[in-house]
Amino acid sequence: MTTETLVTELNRKESAQSPKTISSKSVDMSMEKMTKIEENFQRAISLKRMVDRWQNSHTTCLWQMTLSQRRNPYATLRMQETMVQELALANKQLLMVRQAALHQLFEKEHQQYQQELNQMGKAFYVERL
């Protein structure tokens, strides 16, 4: 119901109750009352919308929290499996690096011994095919 229809209905009721002519003062008062009522109504509607938005966001937030709580254990398990695989690969790679370093060390020592033996006039026995 719009403001105009409310005002006209109020005017009809007042004219039906009293056969006198309605003064402009009473119409002005009813218009002021109607604008105040309409303002209060608009304010109530905006508050209702705000409460509805808050409830919707609160519900969404709770849903997200429970979803993440359910999803986190599975993510943790997947991460643990991935970490185990990465550690195994890292250990394998570390082993290969250590083996290569030992191989270089042995080669260096072998060359050093060979030089020392050459200086003394001796050599390693090498079988030729």
mmCIF file of C-alpha atoms in Angstrom:
data_model
loop_
_atom_site.group_PDB
_atom_site.id
_atom_site.type_symbol
_atom_site.label_atom_id
_atom_site.label_comp_id
_atom_site.label_asym_id
_atom_site.label_seq_id
_atom_site.Cartn_x
_atom_site.Cartn_y
_atom_site.Cartn_z
ATOM 1 C CA MET A 1 0.000 0.000 0.000
ATOM 2 C CA THR A 2 1.487 3.324 -0.982
ATOM 3 C CA THR A 3 1.458 6.509 1.000
ATOM 4 C CA GLU A 4 -1.110 8.121 -1.281
ATOM 5 C CA THR A 5 -3.602 5.316 -0.828
ATOM 6 C CA LEU A 6 -3.131 5.373 2.936
ATOM 7 C CA VAL A 7 -3.725 9.121 3.025
ATOM 8 C CA THR A 8 -6.838 8.866 0.901
ATOM 9 C CA GLU A 9 -8.209 6.076 3.102
ATOM 10 C CA LEU A 10 -7.545 8.120 6.220
ATOM 11 C CA ASN A 11 -9.259 11.105 4.611
ATOM 12 C CA ARG A 12 -12.272 8.948 3.759
ATOM 13 C CA LYS A 13 -12.495 7.602 7.300
ATOM 14 C CA GLU A 14 -12.268 11.078 8.772
ATOM 15 C CA SER A 15 -14.873 12.438 6.379
ATOM 16 C CA ALA A 16 -17.194 9.506 7.118
ATOM 17 C CA GLN A 17 -16.872 10.053 10.873
ATOM 18 C CA SER A 18 -17.471 13.780 10.841
ATOM 19 C CA PRO A 19 -19.553 15.486 8.180
ATOM 20 C CA LYS A 20 -17.574 18.708 8.731
ATOM 21 C CA THR A 21 -14.962 19.721 6.249
ATOM 22 C CA ILE A 22 -11.495 18.533 7.047
ATOM 23 C CA SER A 23 -9.145 21.284 7.944
ATOM 24 C CA SER A 24 -5.809 21.527 6.231
ATOM 25 C CA LYS A 25 -4.110 21.239 9.611
ATOM 26 C CA SER A 26 -5.443 17.711 10.222
ATOM 27 C CA VAL A 27 -4.379 16.658 6.720
ATOM 28 C CA ASP A 28 -0.921 18.041 7.344
ATOM 29 C CA MET A 29 -0.731 16.162 10.641
ATOM 30 C CA SER A 30 -1.810 12.914 9.025
ATOM 31 C CA MET A 31 0.747 13.458 6.241
ATOM 32 C CA GLU A 32 3.471 13.989 8.836
ATOM 33 C CA LYS A 33 2.358 10.861 10.656
ATOM 34 C CA MET A 34 2.367 8.917 7.410
ATOM 35 C CA THR A 35 5.864 10.053 6.475
ATOM 36 C CA LYS A 36 7.116 9.129 9.939
ATOM 37 C CA ILE A 37 5.433 5.740 9.699
ATOM 38 C CA GLU A 38 6.873 5.210 6.234
ATOM 39 C CA GLU A 39 10.359 6.213 7.428
ATOM 40 C CA ASN A 40 10.081 3.813 10.355
ATOM 41 C CA PHE A 41 8.883 1.100 8.012
ATOM 42 C CA GLN A 42 11.820 1.697 5.627
ATOM 43 C CA ARG A 43 14.220 1.645 8.568
ATOM 44 C CA ALA A 44 12.722 -1.640 9.789
ATOM 45 C CA ILE A 45 13.045 -3.144 6.317
ATOM 46 C CA SER A 46 16.686 -2.100 6.047
ATOM 47 C CA LEU A 47 17.416 -3.537 9.494
ATOM 48 C CA LYS A 48 15.689 -6.790 8.526
ATOM 49 C CA ARG A 49 17.789 -7.006 5.351
ATOM 50 C CA MET A 50 20.951 -6.340 7.343
ATOM 51 C CA VAL A 51 20.076 -9.081 9.844
ATOM 52 C CA ASP A 52 19.321 -11.485 6.989
ATOM 53 C CA ARG A 53 22.681 -10.717 5.349
ATOM 54 C CA TRP A 54 24.452 -11.239 8.675
ATOM 55 C CA GLN A 55 22.685 -14.575 9.229
ATOM 56 C CA ASN A 56 23.565 -15.729 5.717
ATOM 57 C CA SER A 57 27.217 -14.771 6.137
ATOM 58 C CA HIS A 58 27.312 -16.419 9.566
ATOM 59 C CA THR A 59 25.848 -19.626 8.147
ATOM 60 C CA THR A 60 28.338 -19.566 5.274
ATOM 61 C CA CYS A 61 31.201 -19.002 7.701
ATOM 62 C CA LEU A 62 30.134 -21.948 9.869
ATOM 63 C CA TRP A 63 29.808 -24.134 6.782
ATOM 64 C CA GLN A 64 33.313 -23.160 5.618
ATOM 65 C CA MET A 65 34.751 -23.896 9.061
ATOM 66 C CA THR A 66 33.220 -27.366 9.237
ATOM 67 C CA LEU A 67 34.275 -28.039 5.652
ATOM 68 C CA SER A 68 37.872 -27.093 6.374
ATOM 69 C CA GLN A 69 37.843 -29.156 9.583
ATOM 70 C CA ARG A 70 36.711 -32.199 7.630
ATOM 71 C CA ARG A 71 39.152 -31.557 4.811
ATOM 72 C CA ASN A 72 42.228 -30.846 6.966
ATOM 73 C CA PRO A 73 42.883 -34.417 8.204
ATOM 74 C CA TYR A 74 42.916 -35.720 4.636
ATOM 75 C CA ALA A 75 45.205 -32.906 3.534
ATOM 76 C CA THR A 76 47.503 -33.668 6.461
ATOM 77 C CA LEU A 77 47.648 -37.341 5.493
ATOM 78 C CA ARG A 78 48.448 -36.474 1.885
ATOM 79 C CA MET A 79 51.156 -34.072 3.002
ATOM 80 C CA GLN A 80 52.678 -36.706 5.286
ATOM 81 C CA GLU A 81 52.786 -39.218 2.418
ATOM 82 C CA THR A 82 54.380 -36.610 0.177
ATOM 83 C CA MET A 83 56.957 -35.781 2.855
ATOM 84 C CA VAL A 84 57.857 -39.456 3.255
ATOM 85 C CA GLN A 85 58.363 -39.790 -0.510
ATOM 86 C CA GLU A 86 60.443 -36.610 -0.651
ATOM 87 C CA LEU A 87 62.621 -37.784 2.248
ATOM 88 C CA ALA A 88 63.209 -41.127 0.540
ATOM 89 C CA LEU A 89 64.244 -39.383 -2.684
ATOM 90 C CA ALA A 90 66.444 -36.929 -0.767
ATOM 91 C CA ASN A 91 68.191 -39.811 1.032
ATOM 92 C CA LYS A 92 68.754 -41.584 -2.264
ATOM 93 C CA GLN A 93 70.212 -38.440 -3.816
ATOM 94 C CA LEU A 94 72.400 -37.791 -0.762
ATOM 95 C CA LEU A 95 73.716 -41.349 -0.998
ATOM 96 C CA MET A 96 74.618 -40.827 -4.659
ATOM 97 C CA VAL A 97 76.397 -37.548 -3.854
ATOM 98 C CA ARG A 98 78.386 -39.199 -1.065
ATOM 99 C CA GLN A 99 79.344 -42.103 -3.316
ATOM 100 C CA ALA A 100 80.546 -39.688 -5.999
ATOM 101 C CA ALA A 101 82.577 -37.733 -3.418
ATOM 102 C CA LEU A 102 84.171 -40.969 -2.113
ATOM 103 C CA HIS A 103 84.959 -42.055 -5.658
ATOM 104 C CA GLN A 104 86.719 -38.730 -6.324
ATOM 105 C CA LEU A 105 88.630 -39.017 -3.043
ATOM 106 C CA PHE A 106 89.816 -42.549 -3.892
ATOM 107 C CA GLU A 107 90.880 -41.437 -7.386
ATOM 108 C CA LYS A 108 92.838 -38.535 -5.907
ATOM 109 C CA GLU A 109 94.534 -40.804 -3.344
ATOM 110 C CA HIS A 110 95.329 -43.376 -6.050
ATOM 111 C CA GLN A 111 96.991 -40.689 -8.194
ATOM 112 C CA GLN A 112 98.938 -39.420 -5.171
ATOM 113 C CA TYR A 113 100.222 -42.929 -4.352
ATOM 114 C CA GLN A 114 101.125 -43.464 -8.012
ATOM 115 C CA GLN A 115 103.148 -40.213 -8.035
ATOM 116 C CA GLU A 116 104.928 -41.207 -4.806
ATOM 117 C CA LEU A 117 105.753 -44.641 -6.236
ATOM 118 C CA ASN A 118 106.971 -43.043 -9.499
ATOM 119 C CA GLN A 119 109.302 -40.789 -7.488
ATOM 120 C CA MET A 120 110.754 -43.879 -5.779
ATOM 121 C CA GLY A 121 111.051 -45.640 -9.139
ATOM 122 C CA LYS A 122 108.324 -48.137 -8.475
ATOM 123 C CA ALA A 123 104.813 -48.637 -9.900
ATOM 124 C CA PHE A 124 101.554 -50.478 -9.376
ATOM 125 C CA TYR A 125 101.194 -53.803 -11.121
ATOM 126 C CA VAL A 126 98.677 -53.418 -13.964
ATOM 127 C CA GLU A 127 97.656 -56.501 -15.892
ATOM 128 C CA ARG A 128 97.523 -55.933 -19.615
ATOM 129 C CA LEU A 129 95.254 -57.844 -21.868
#
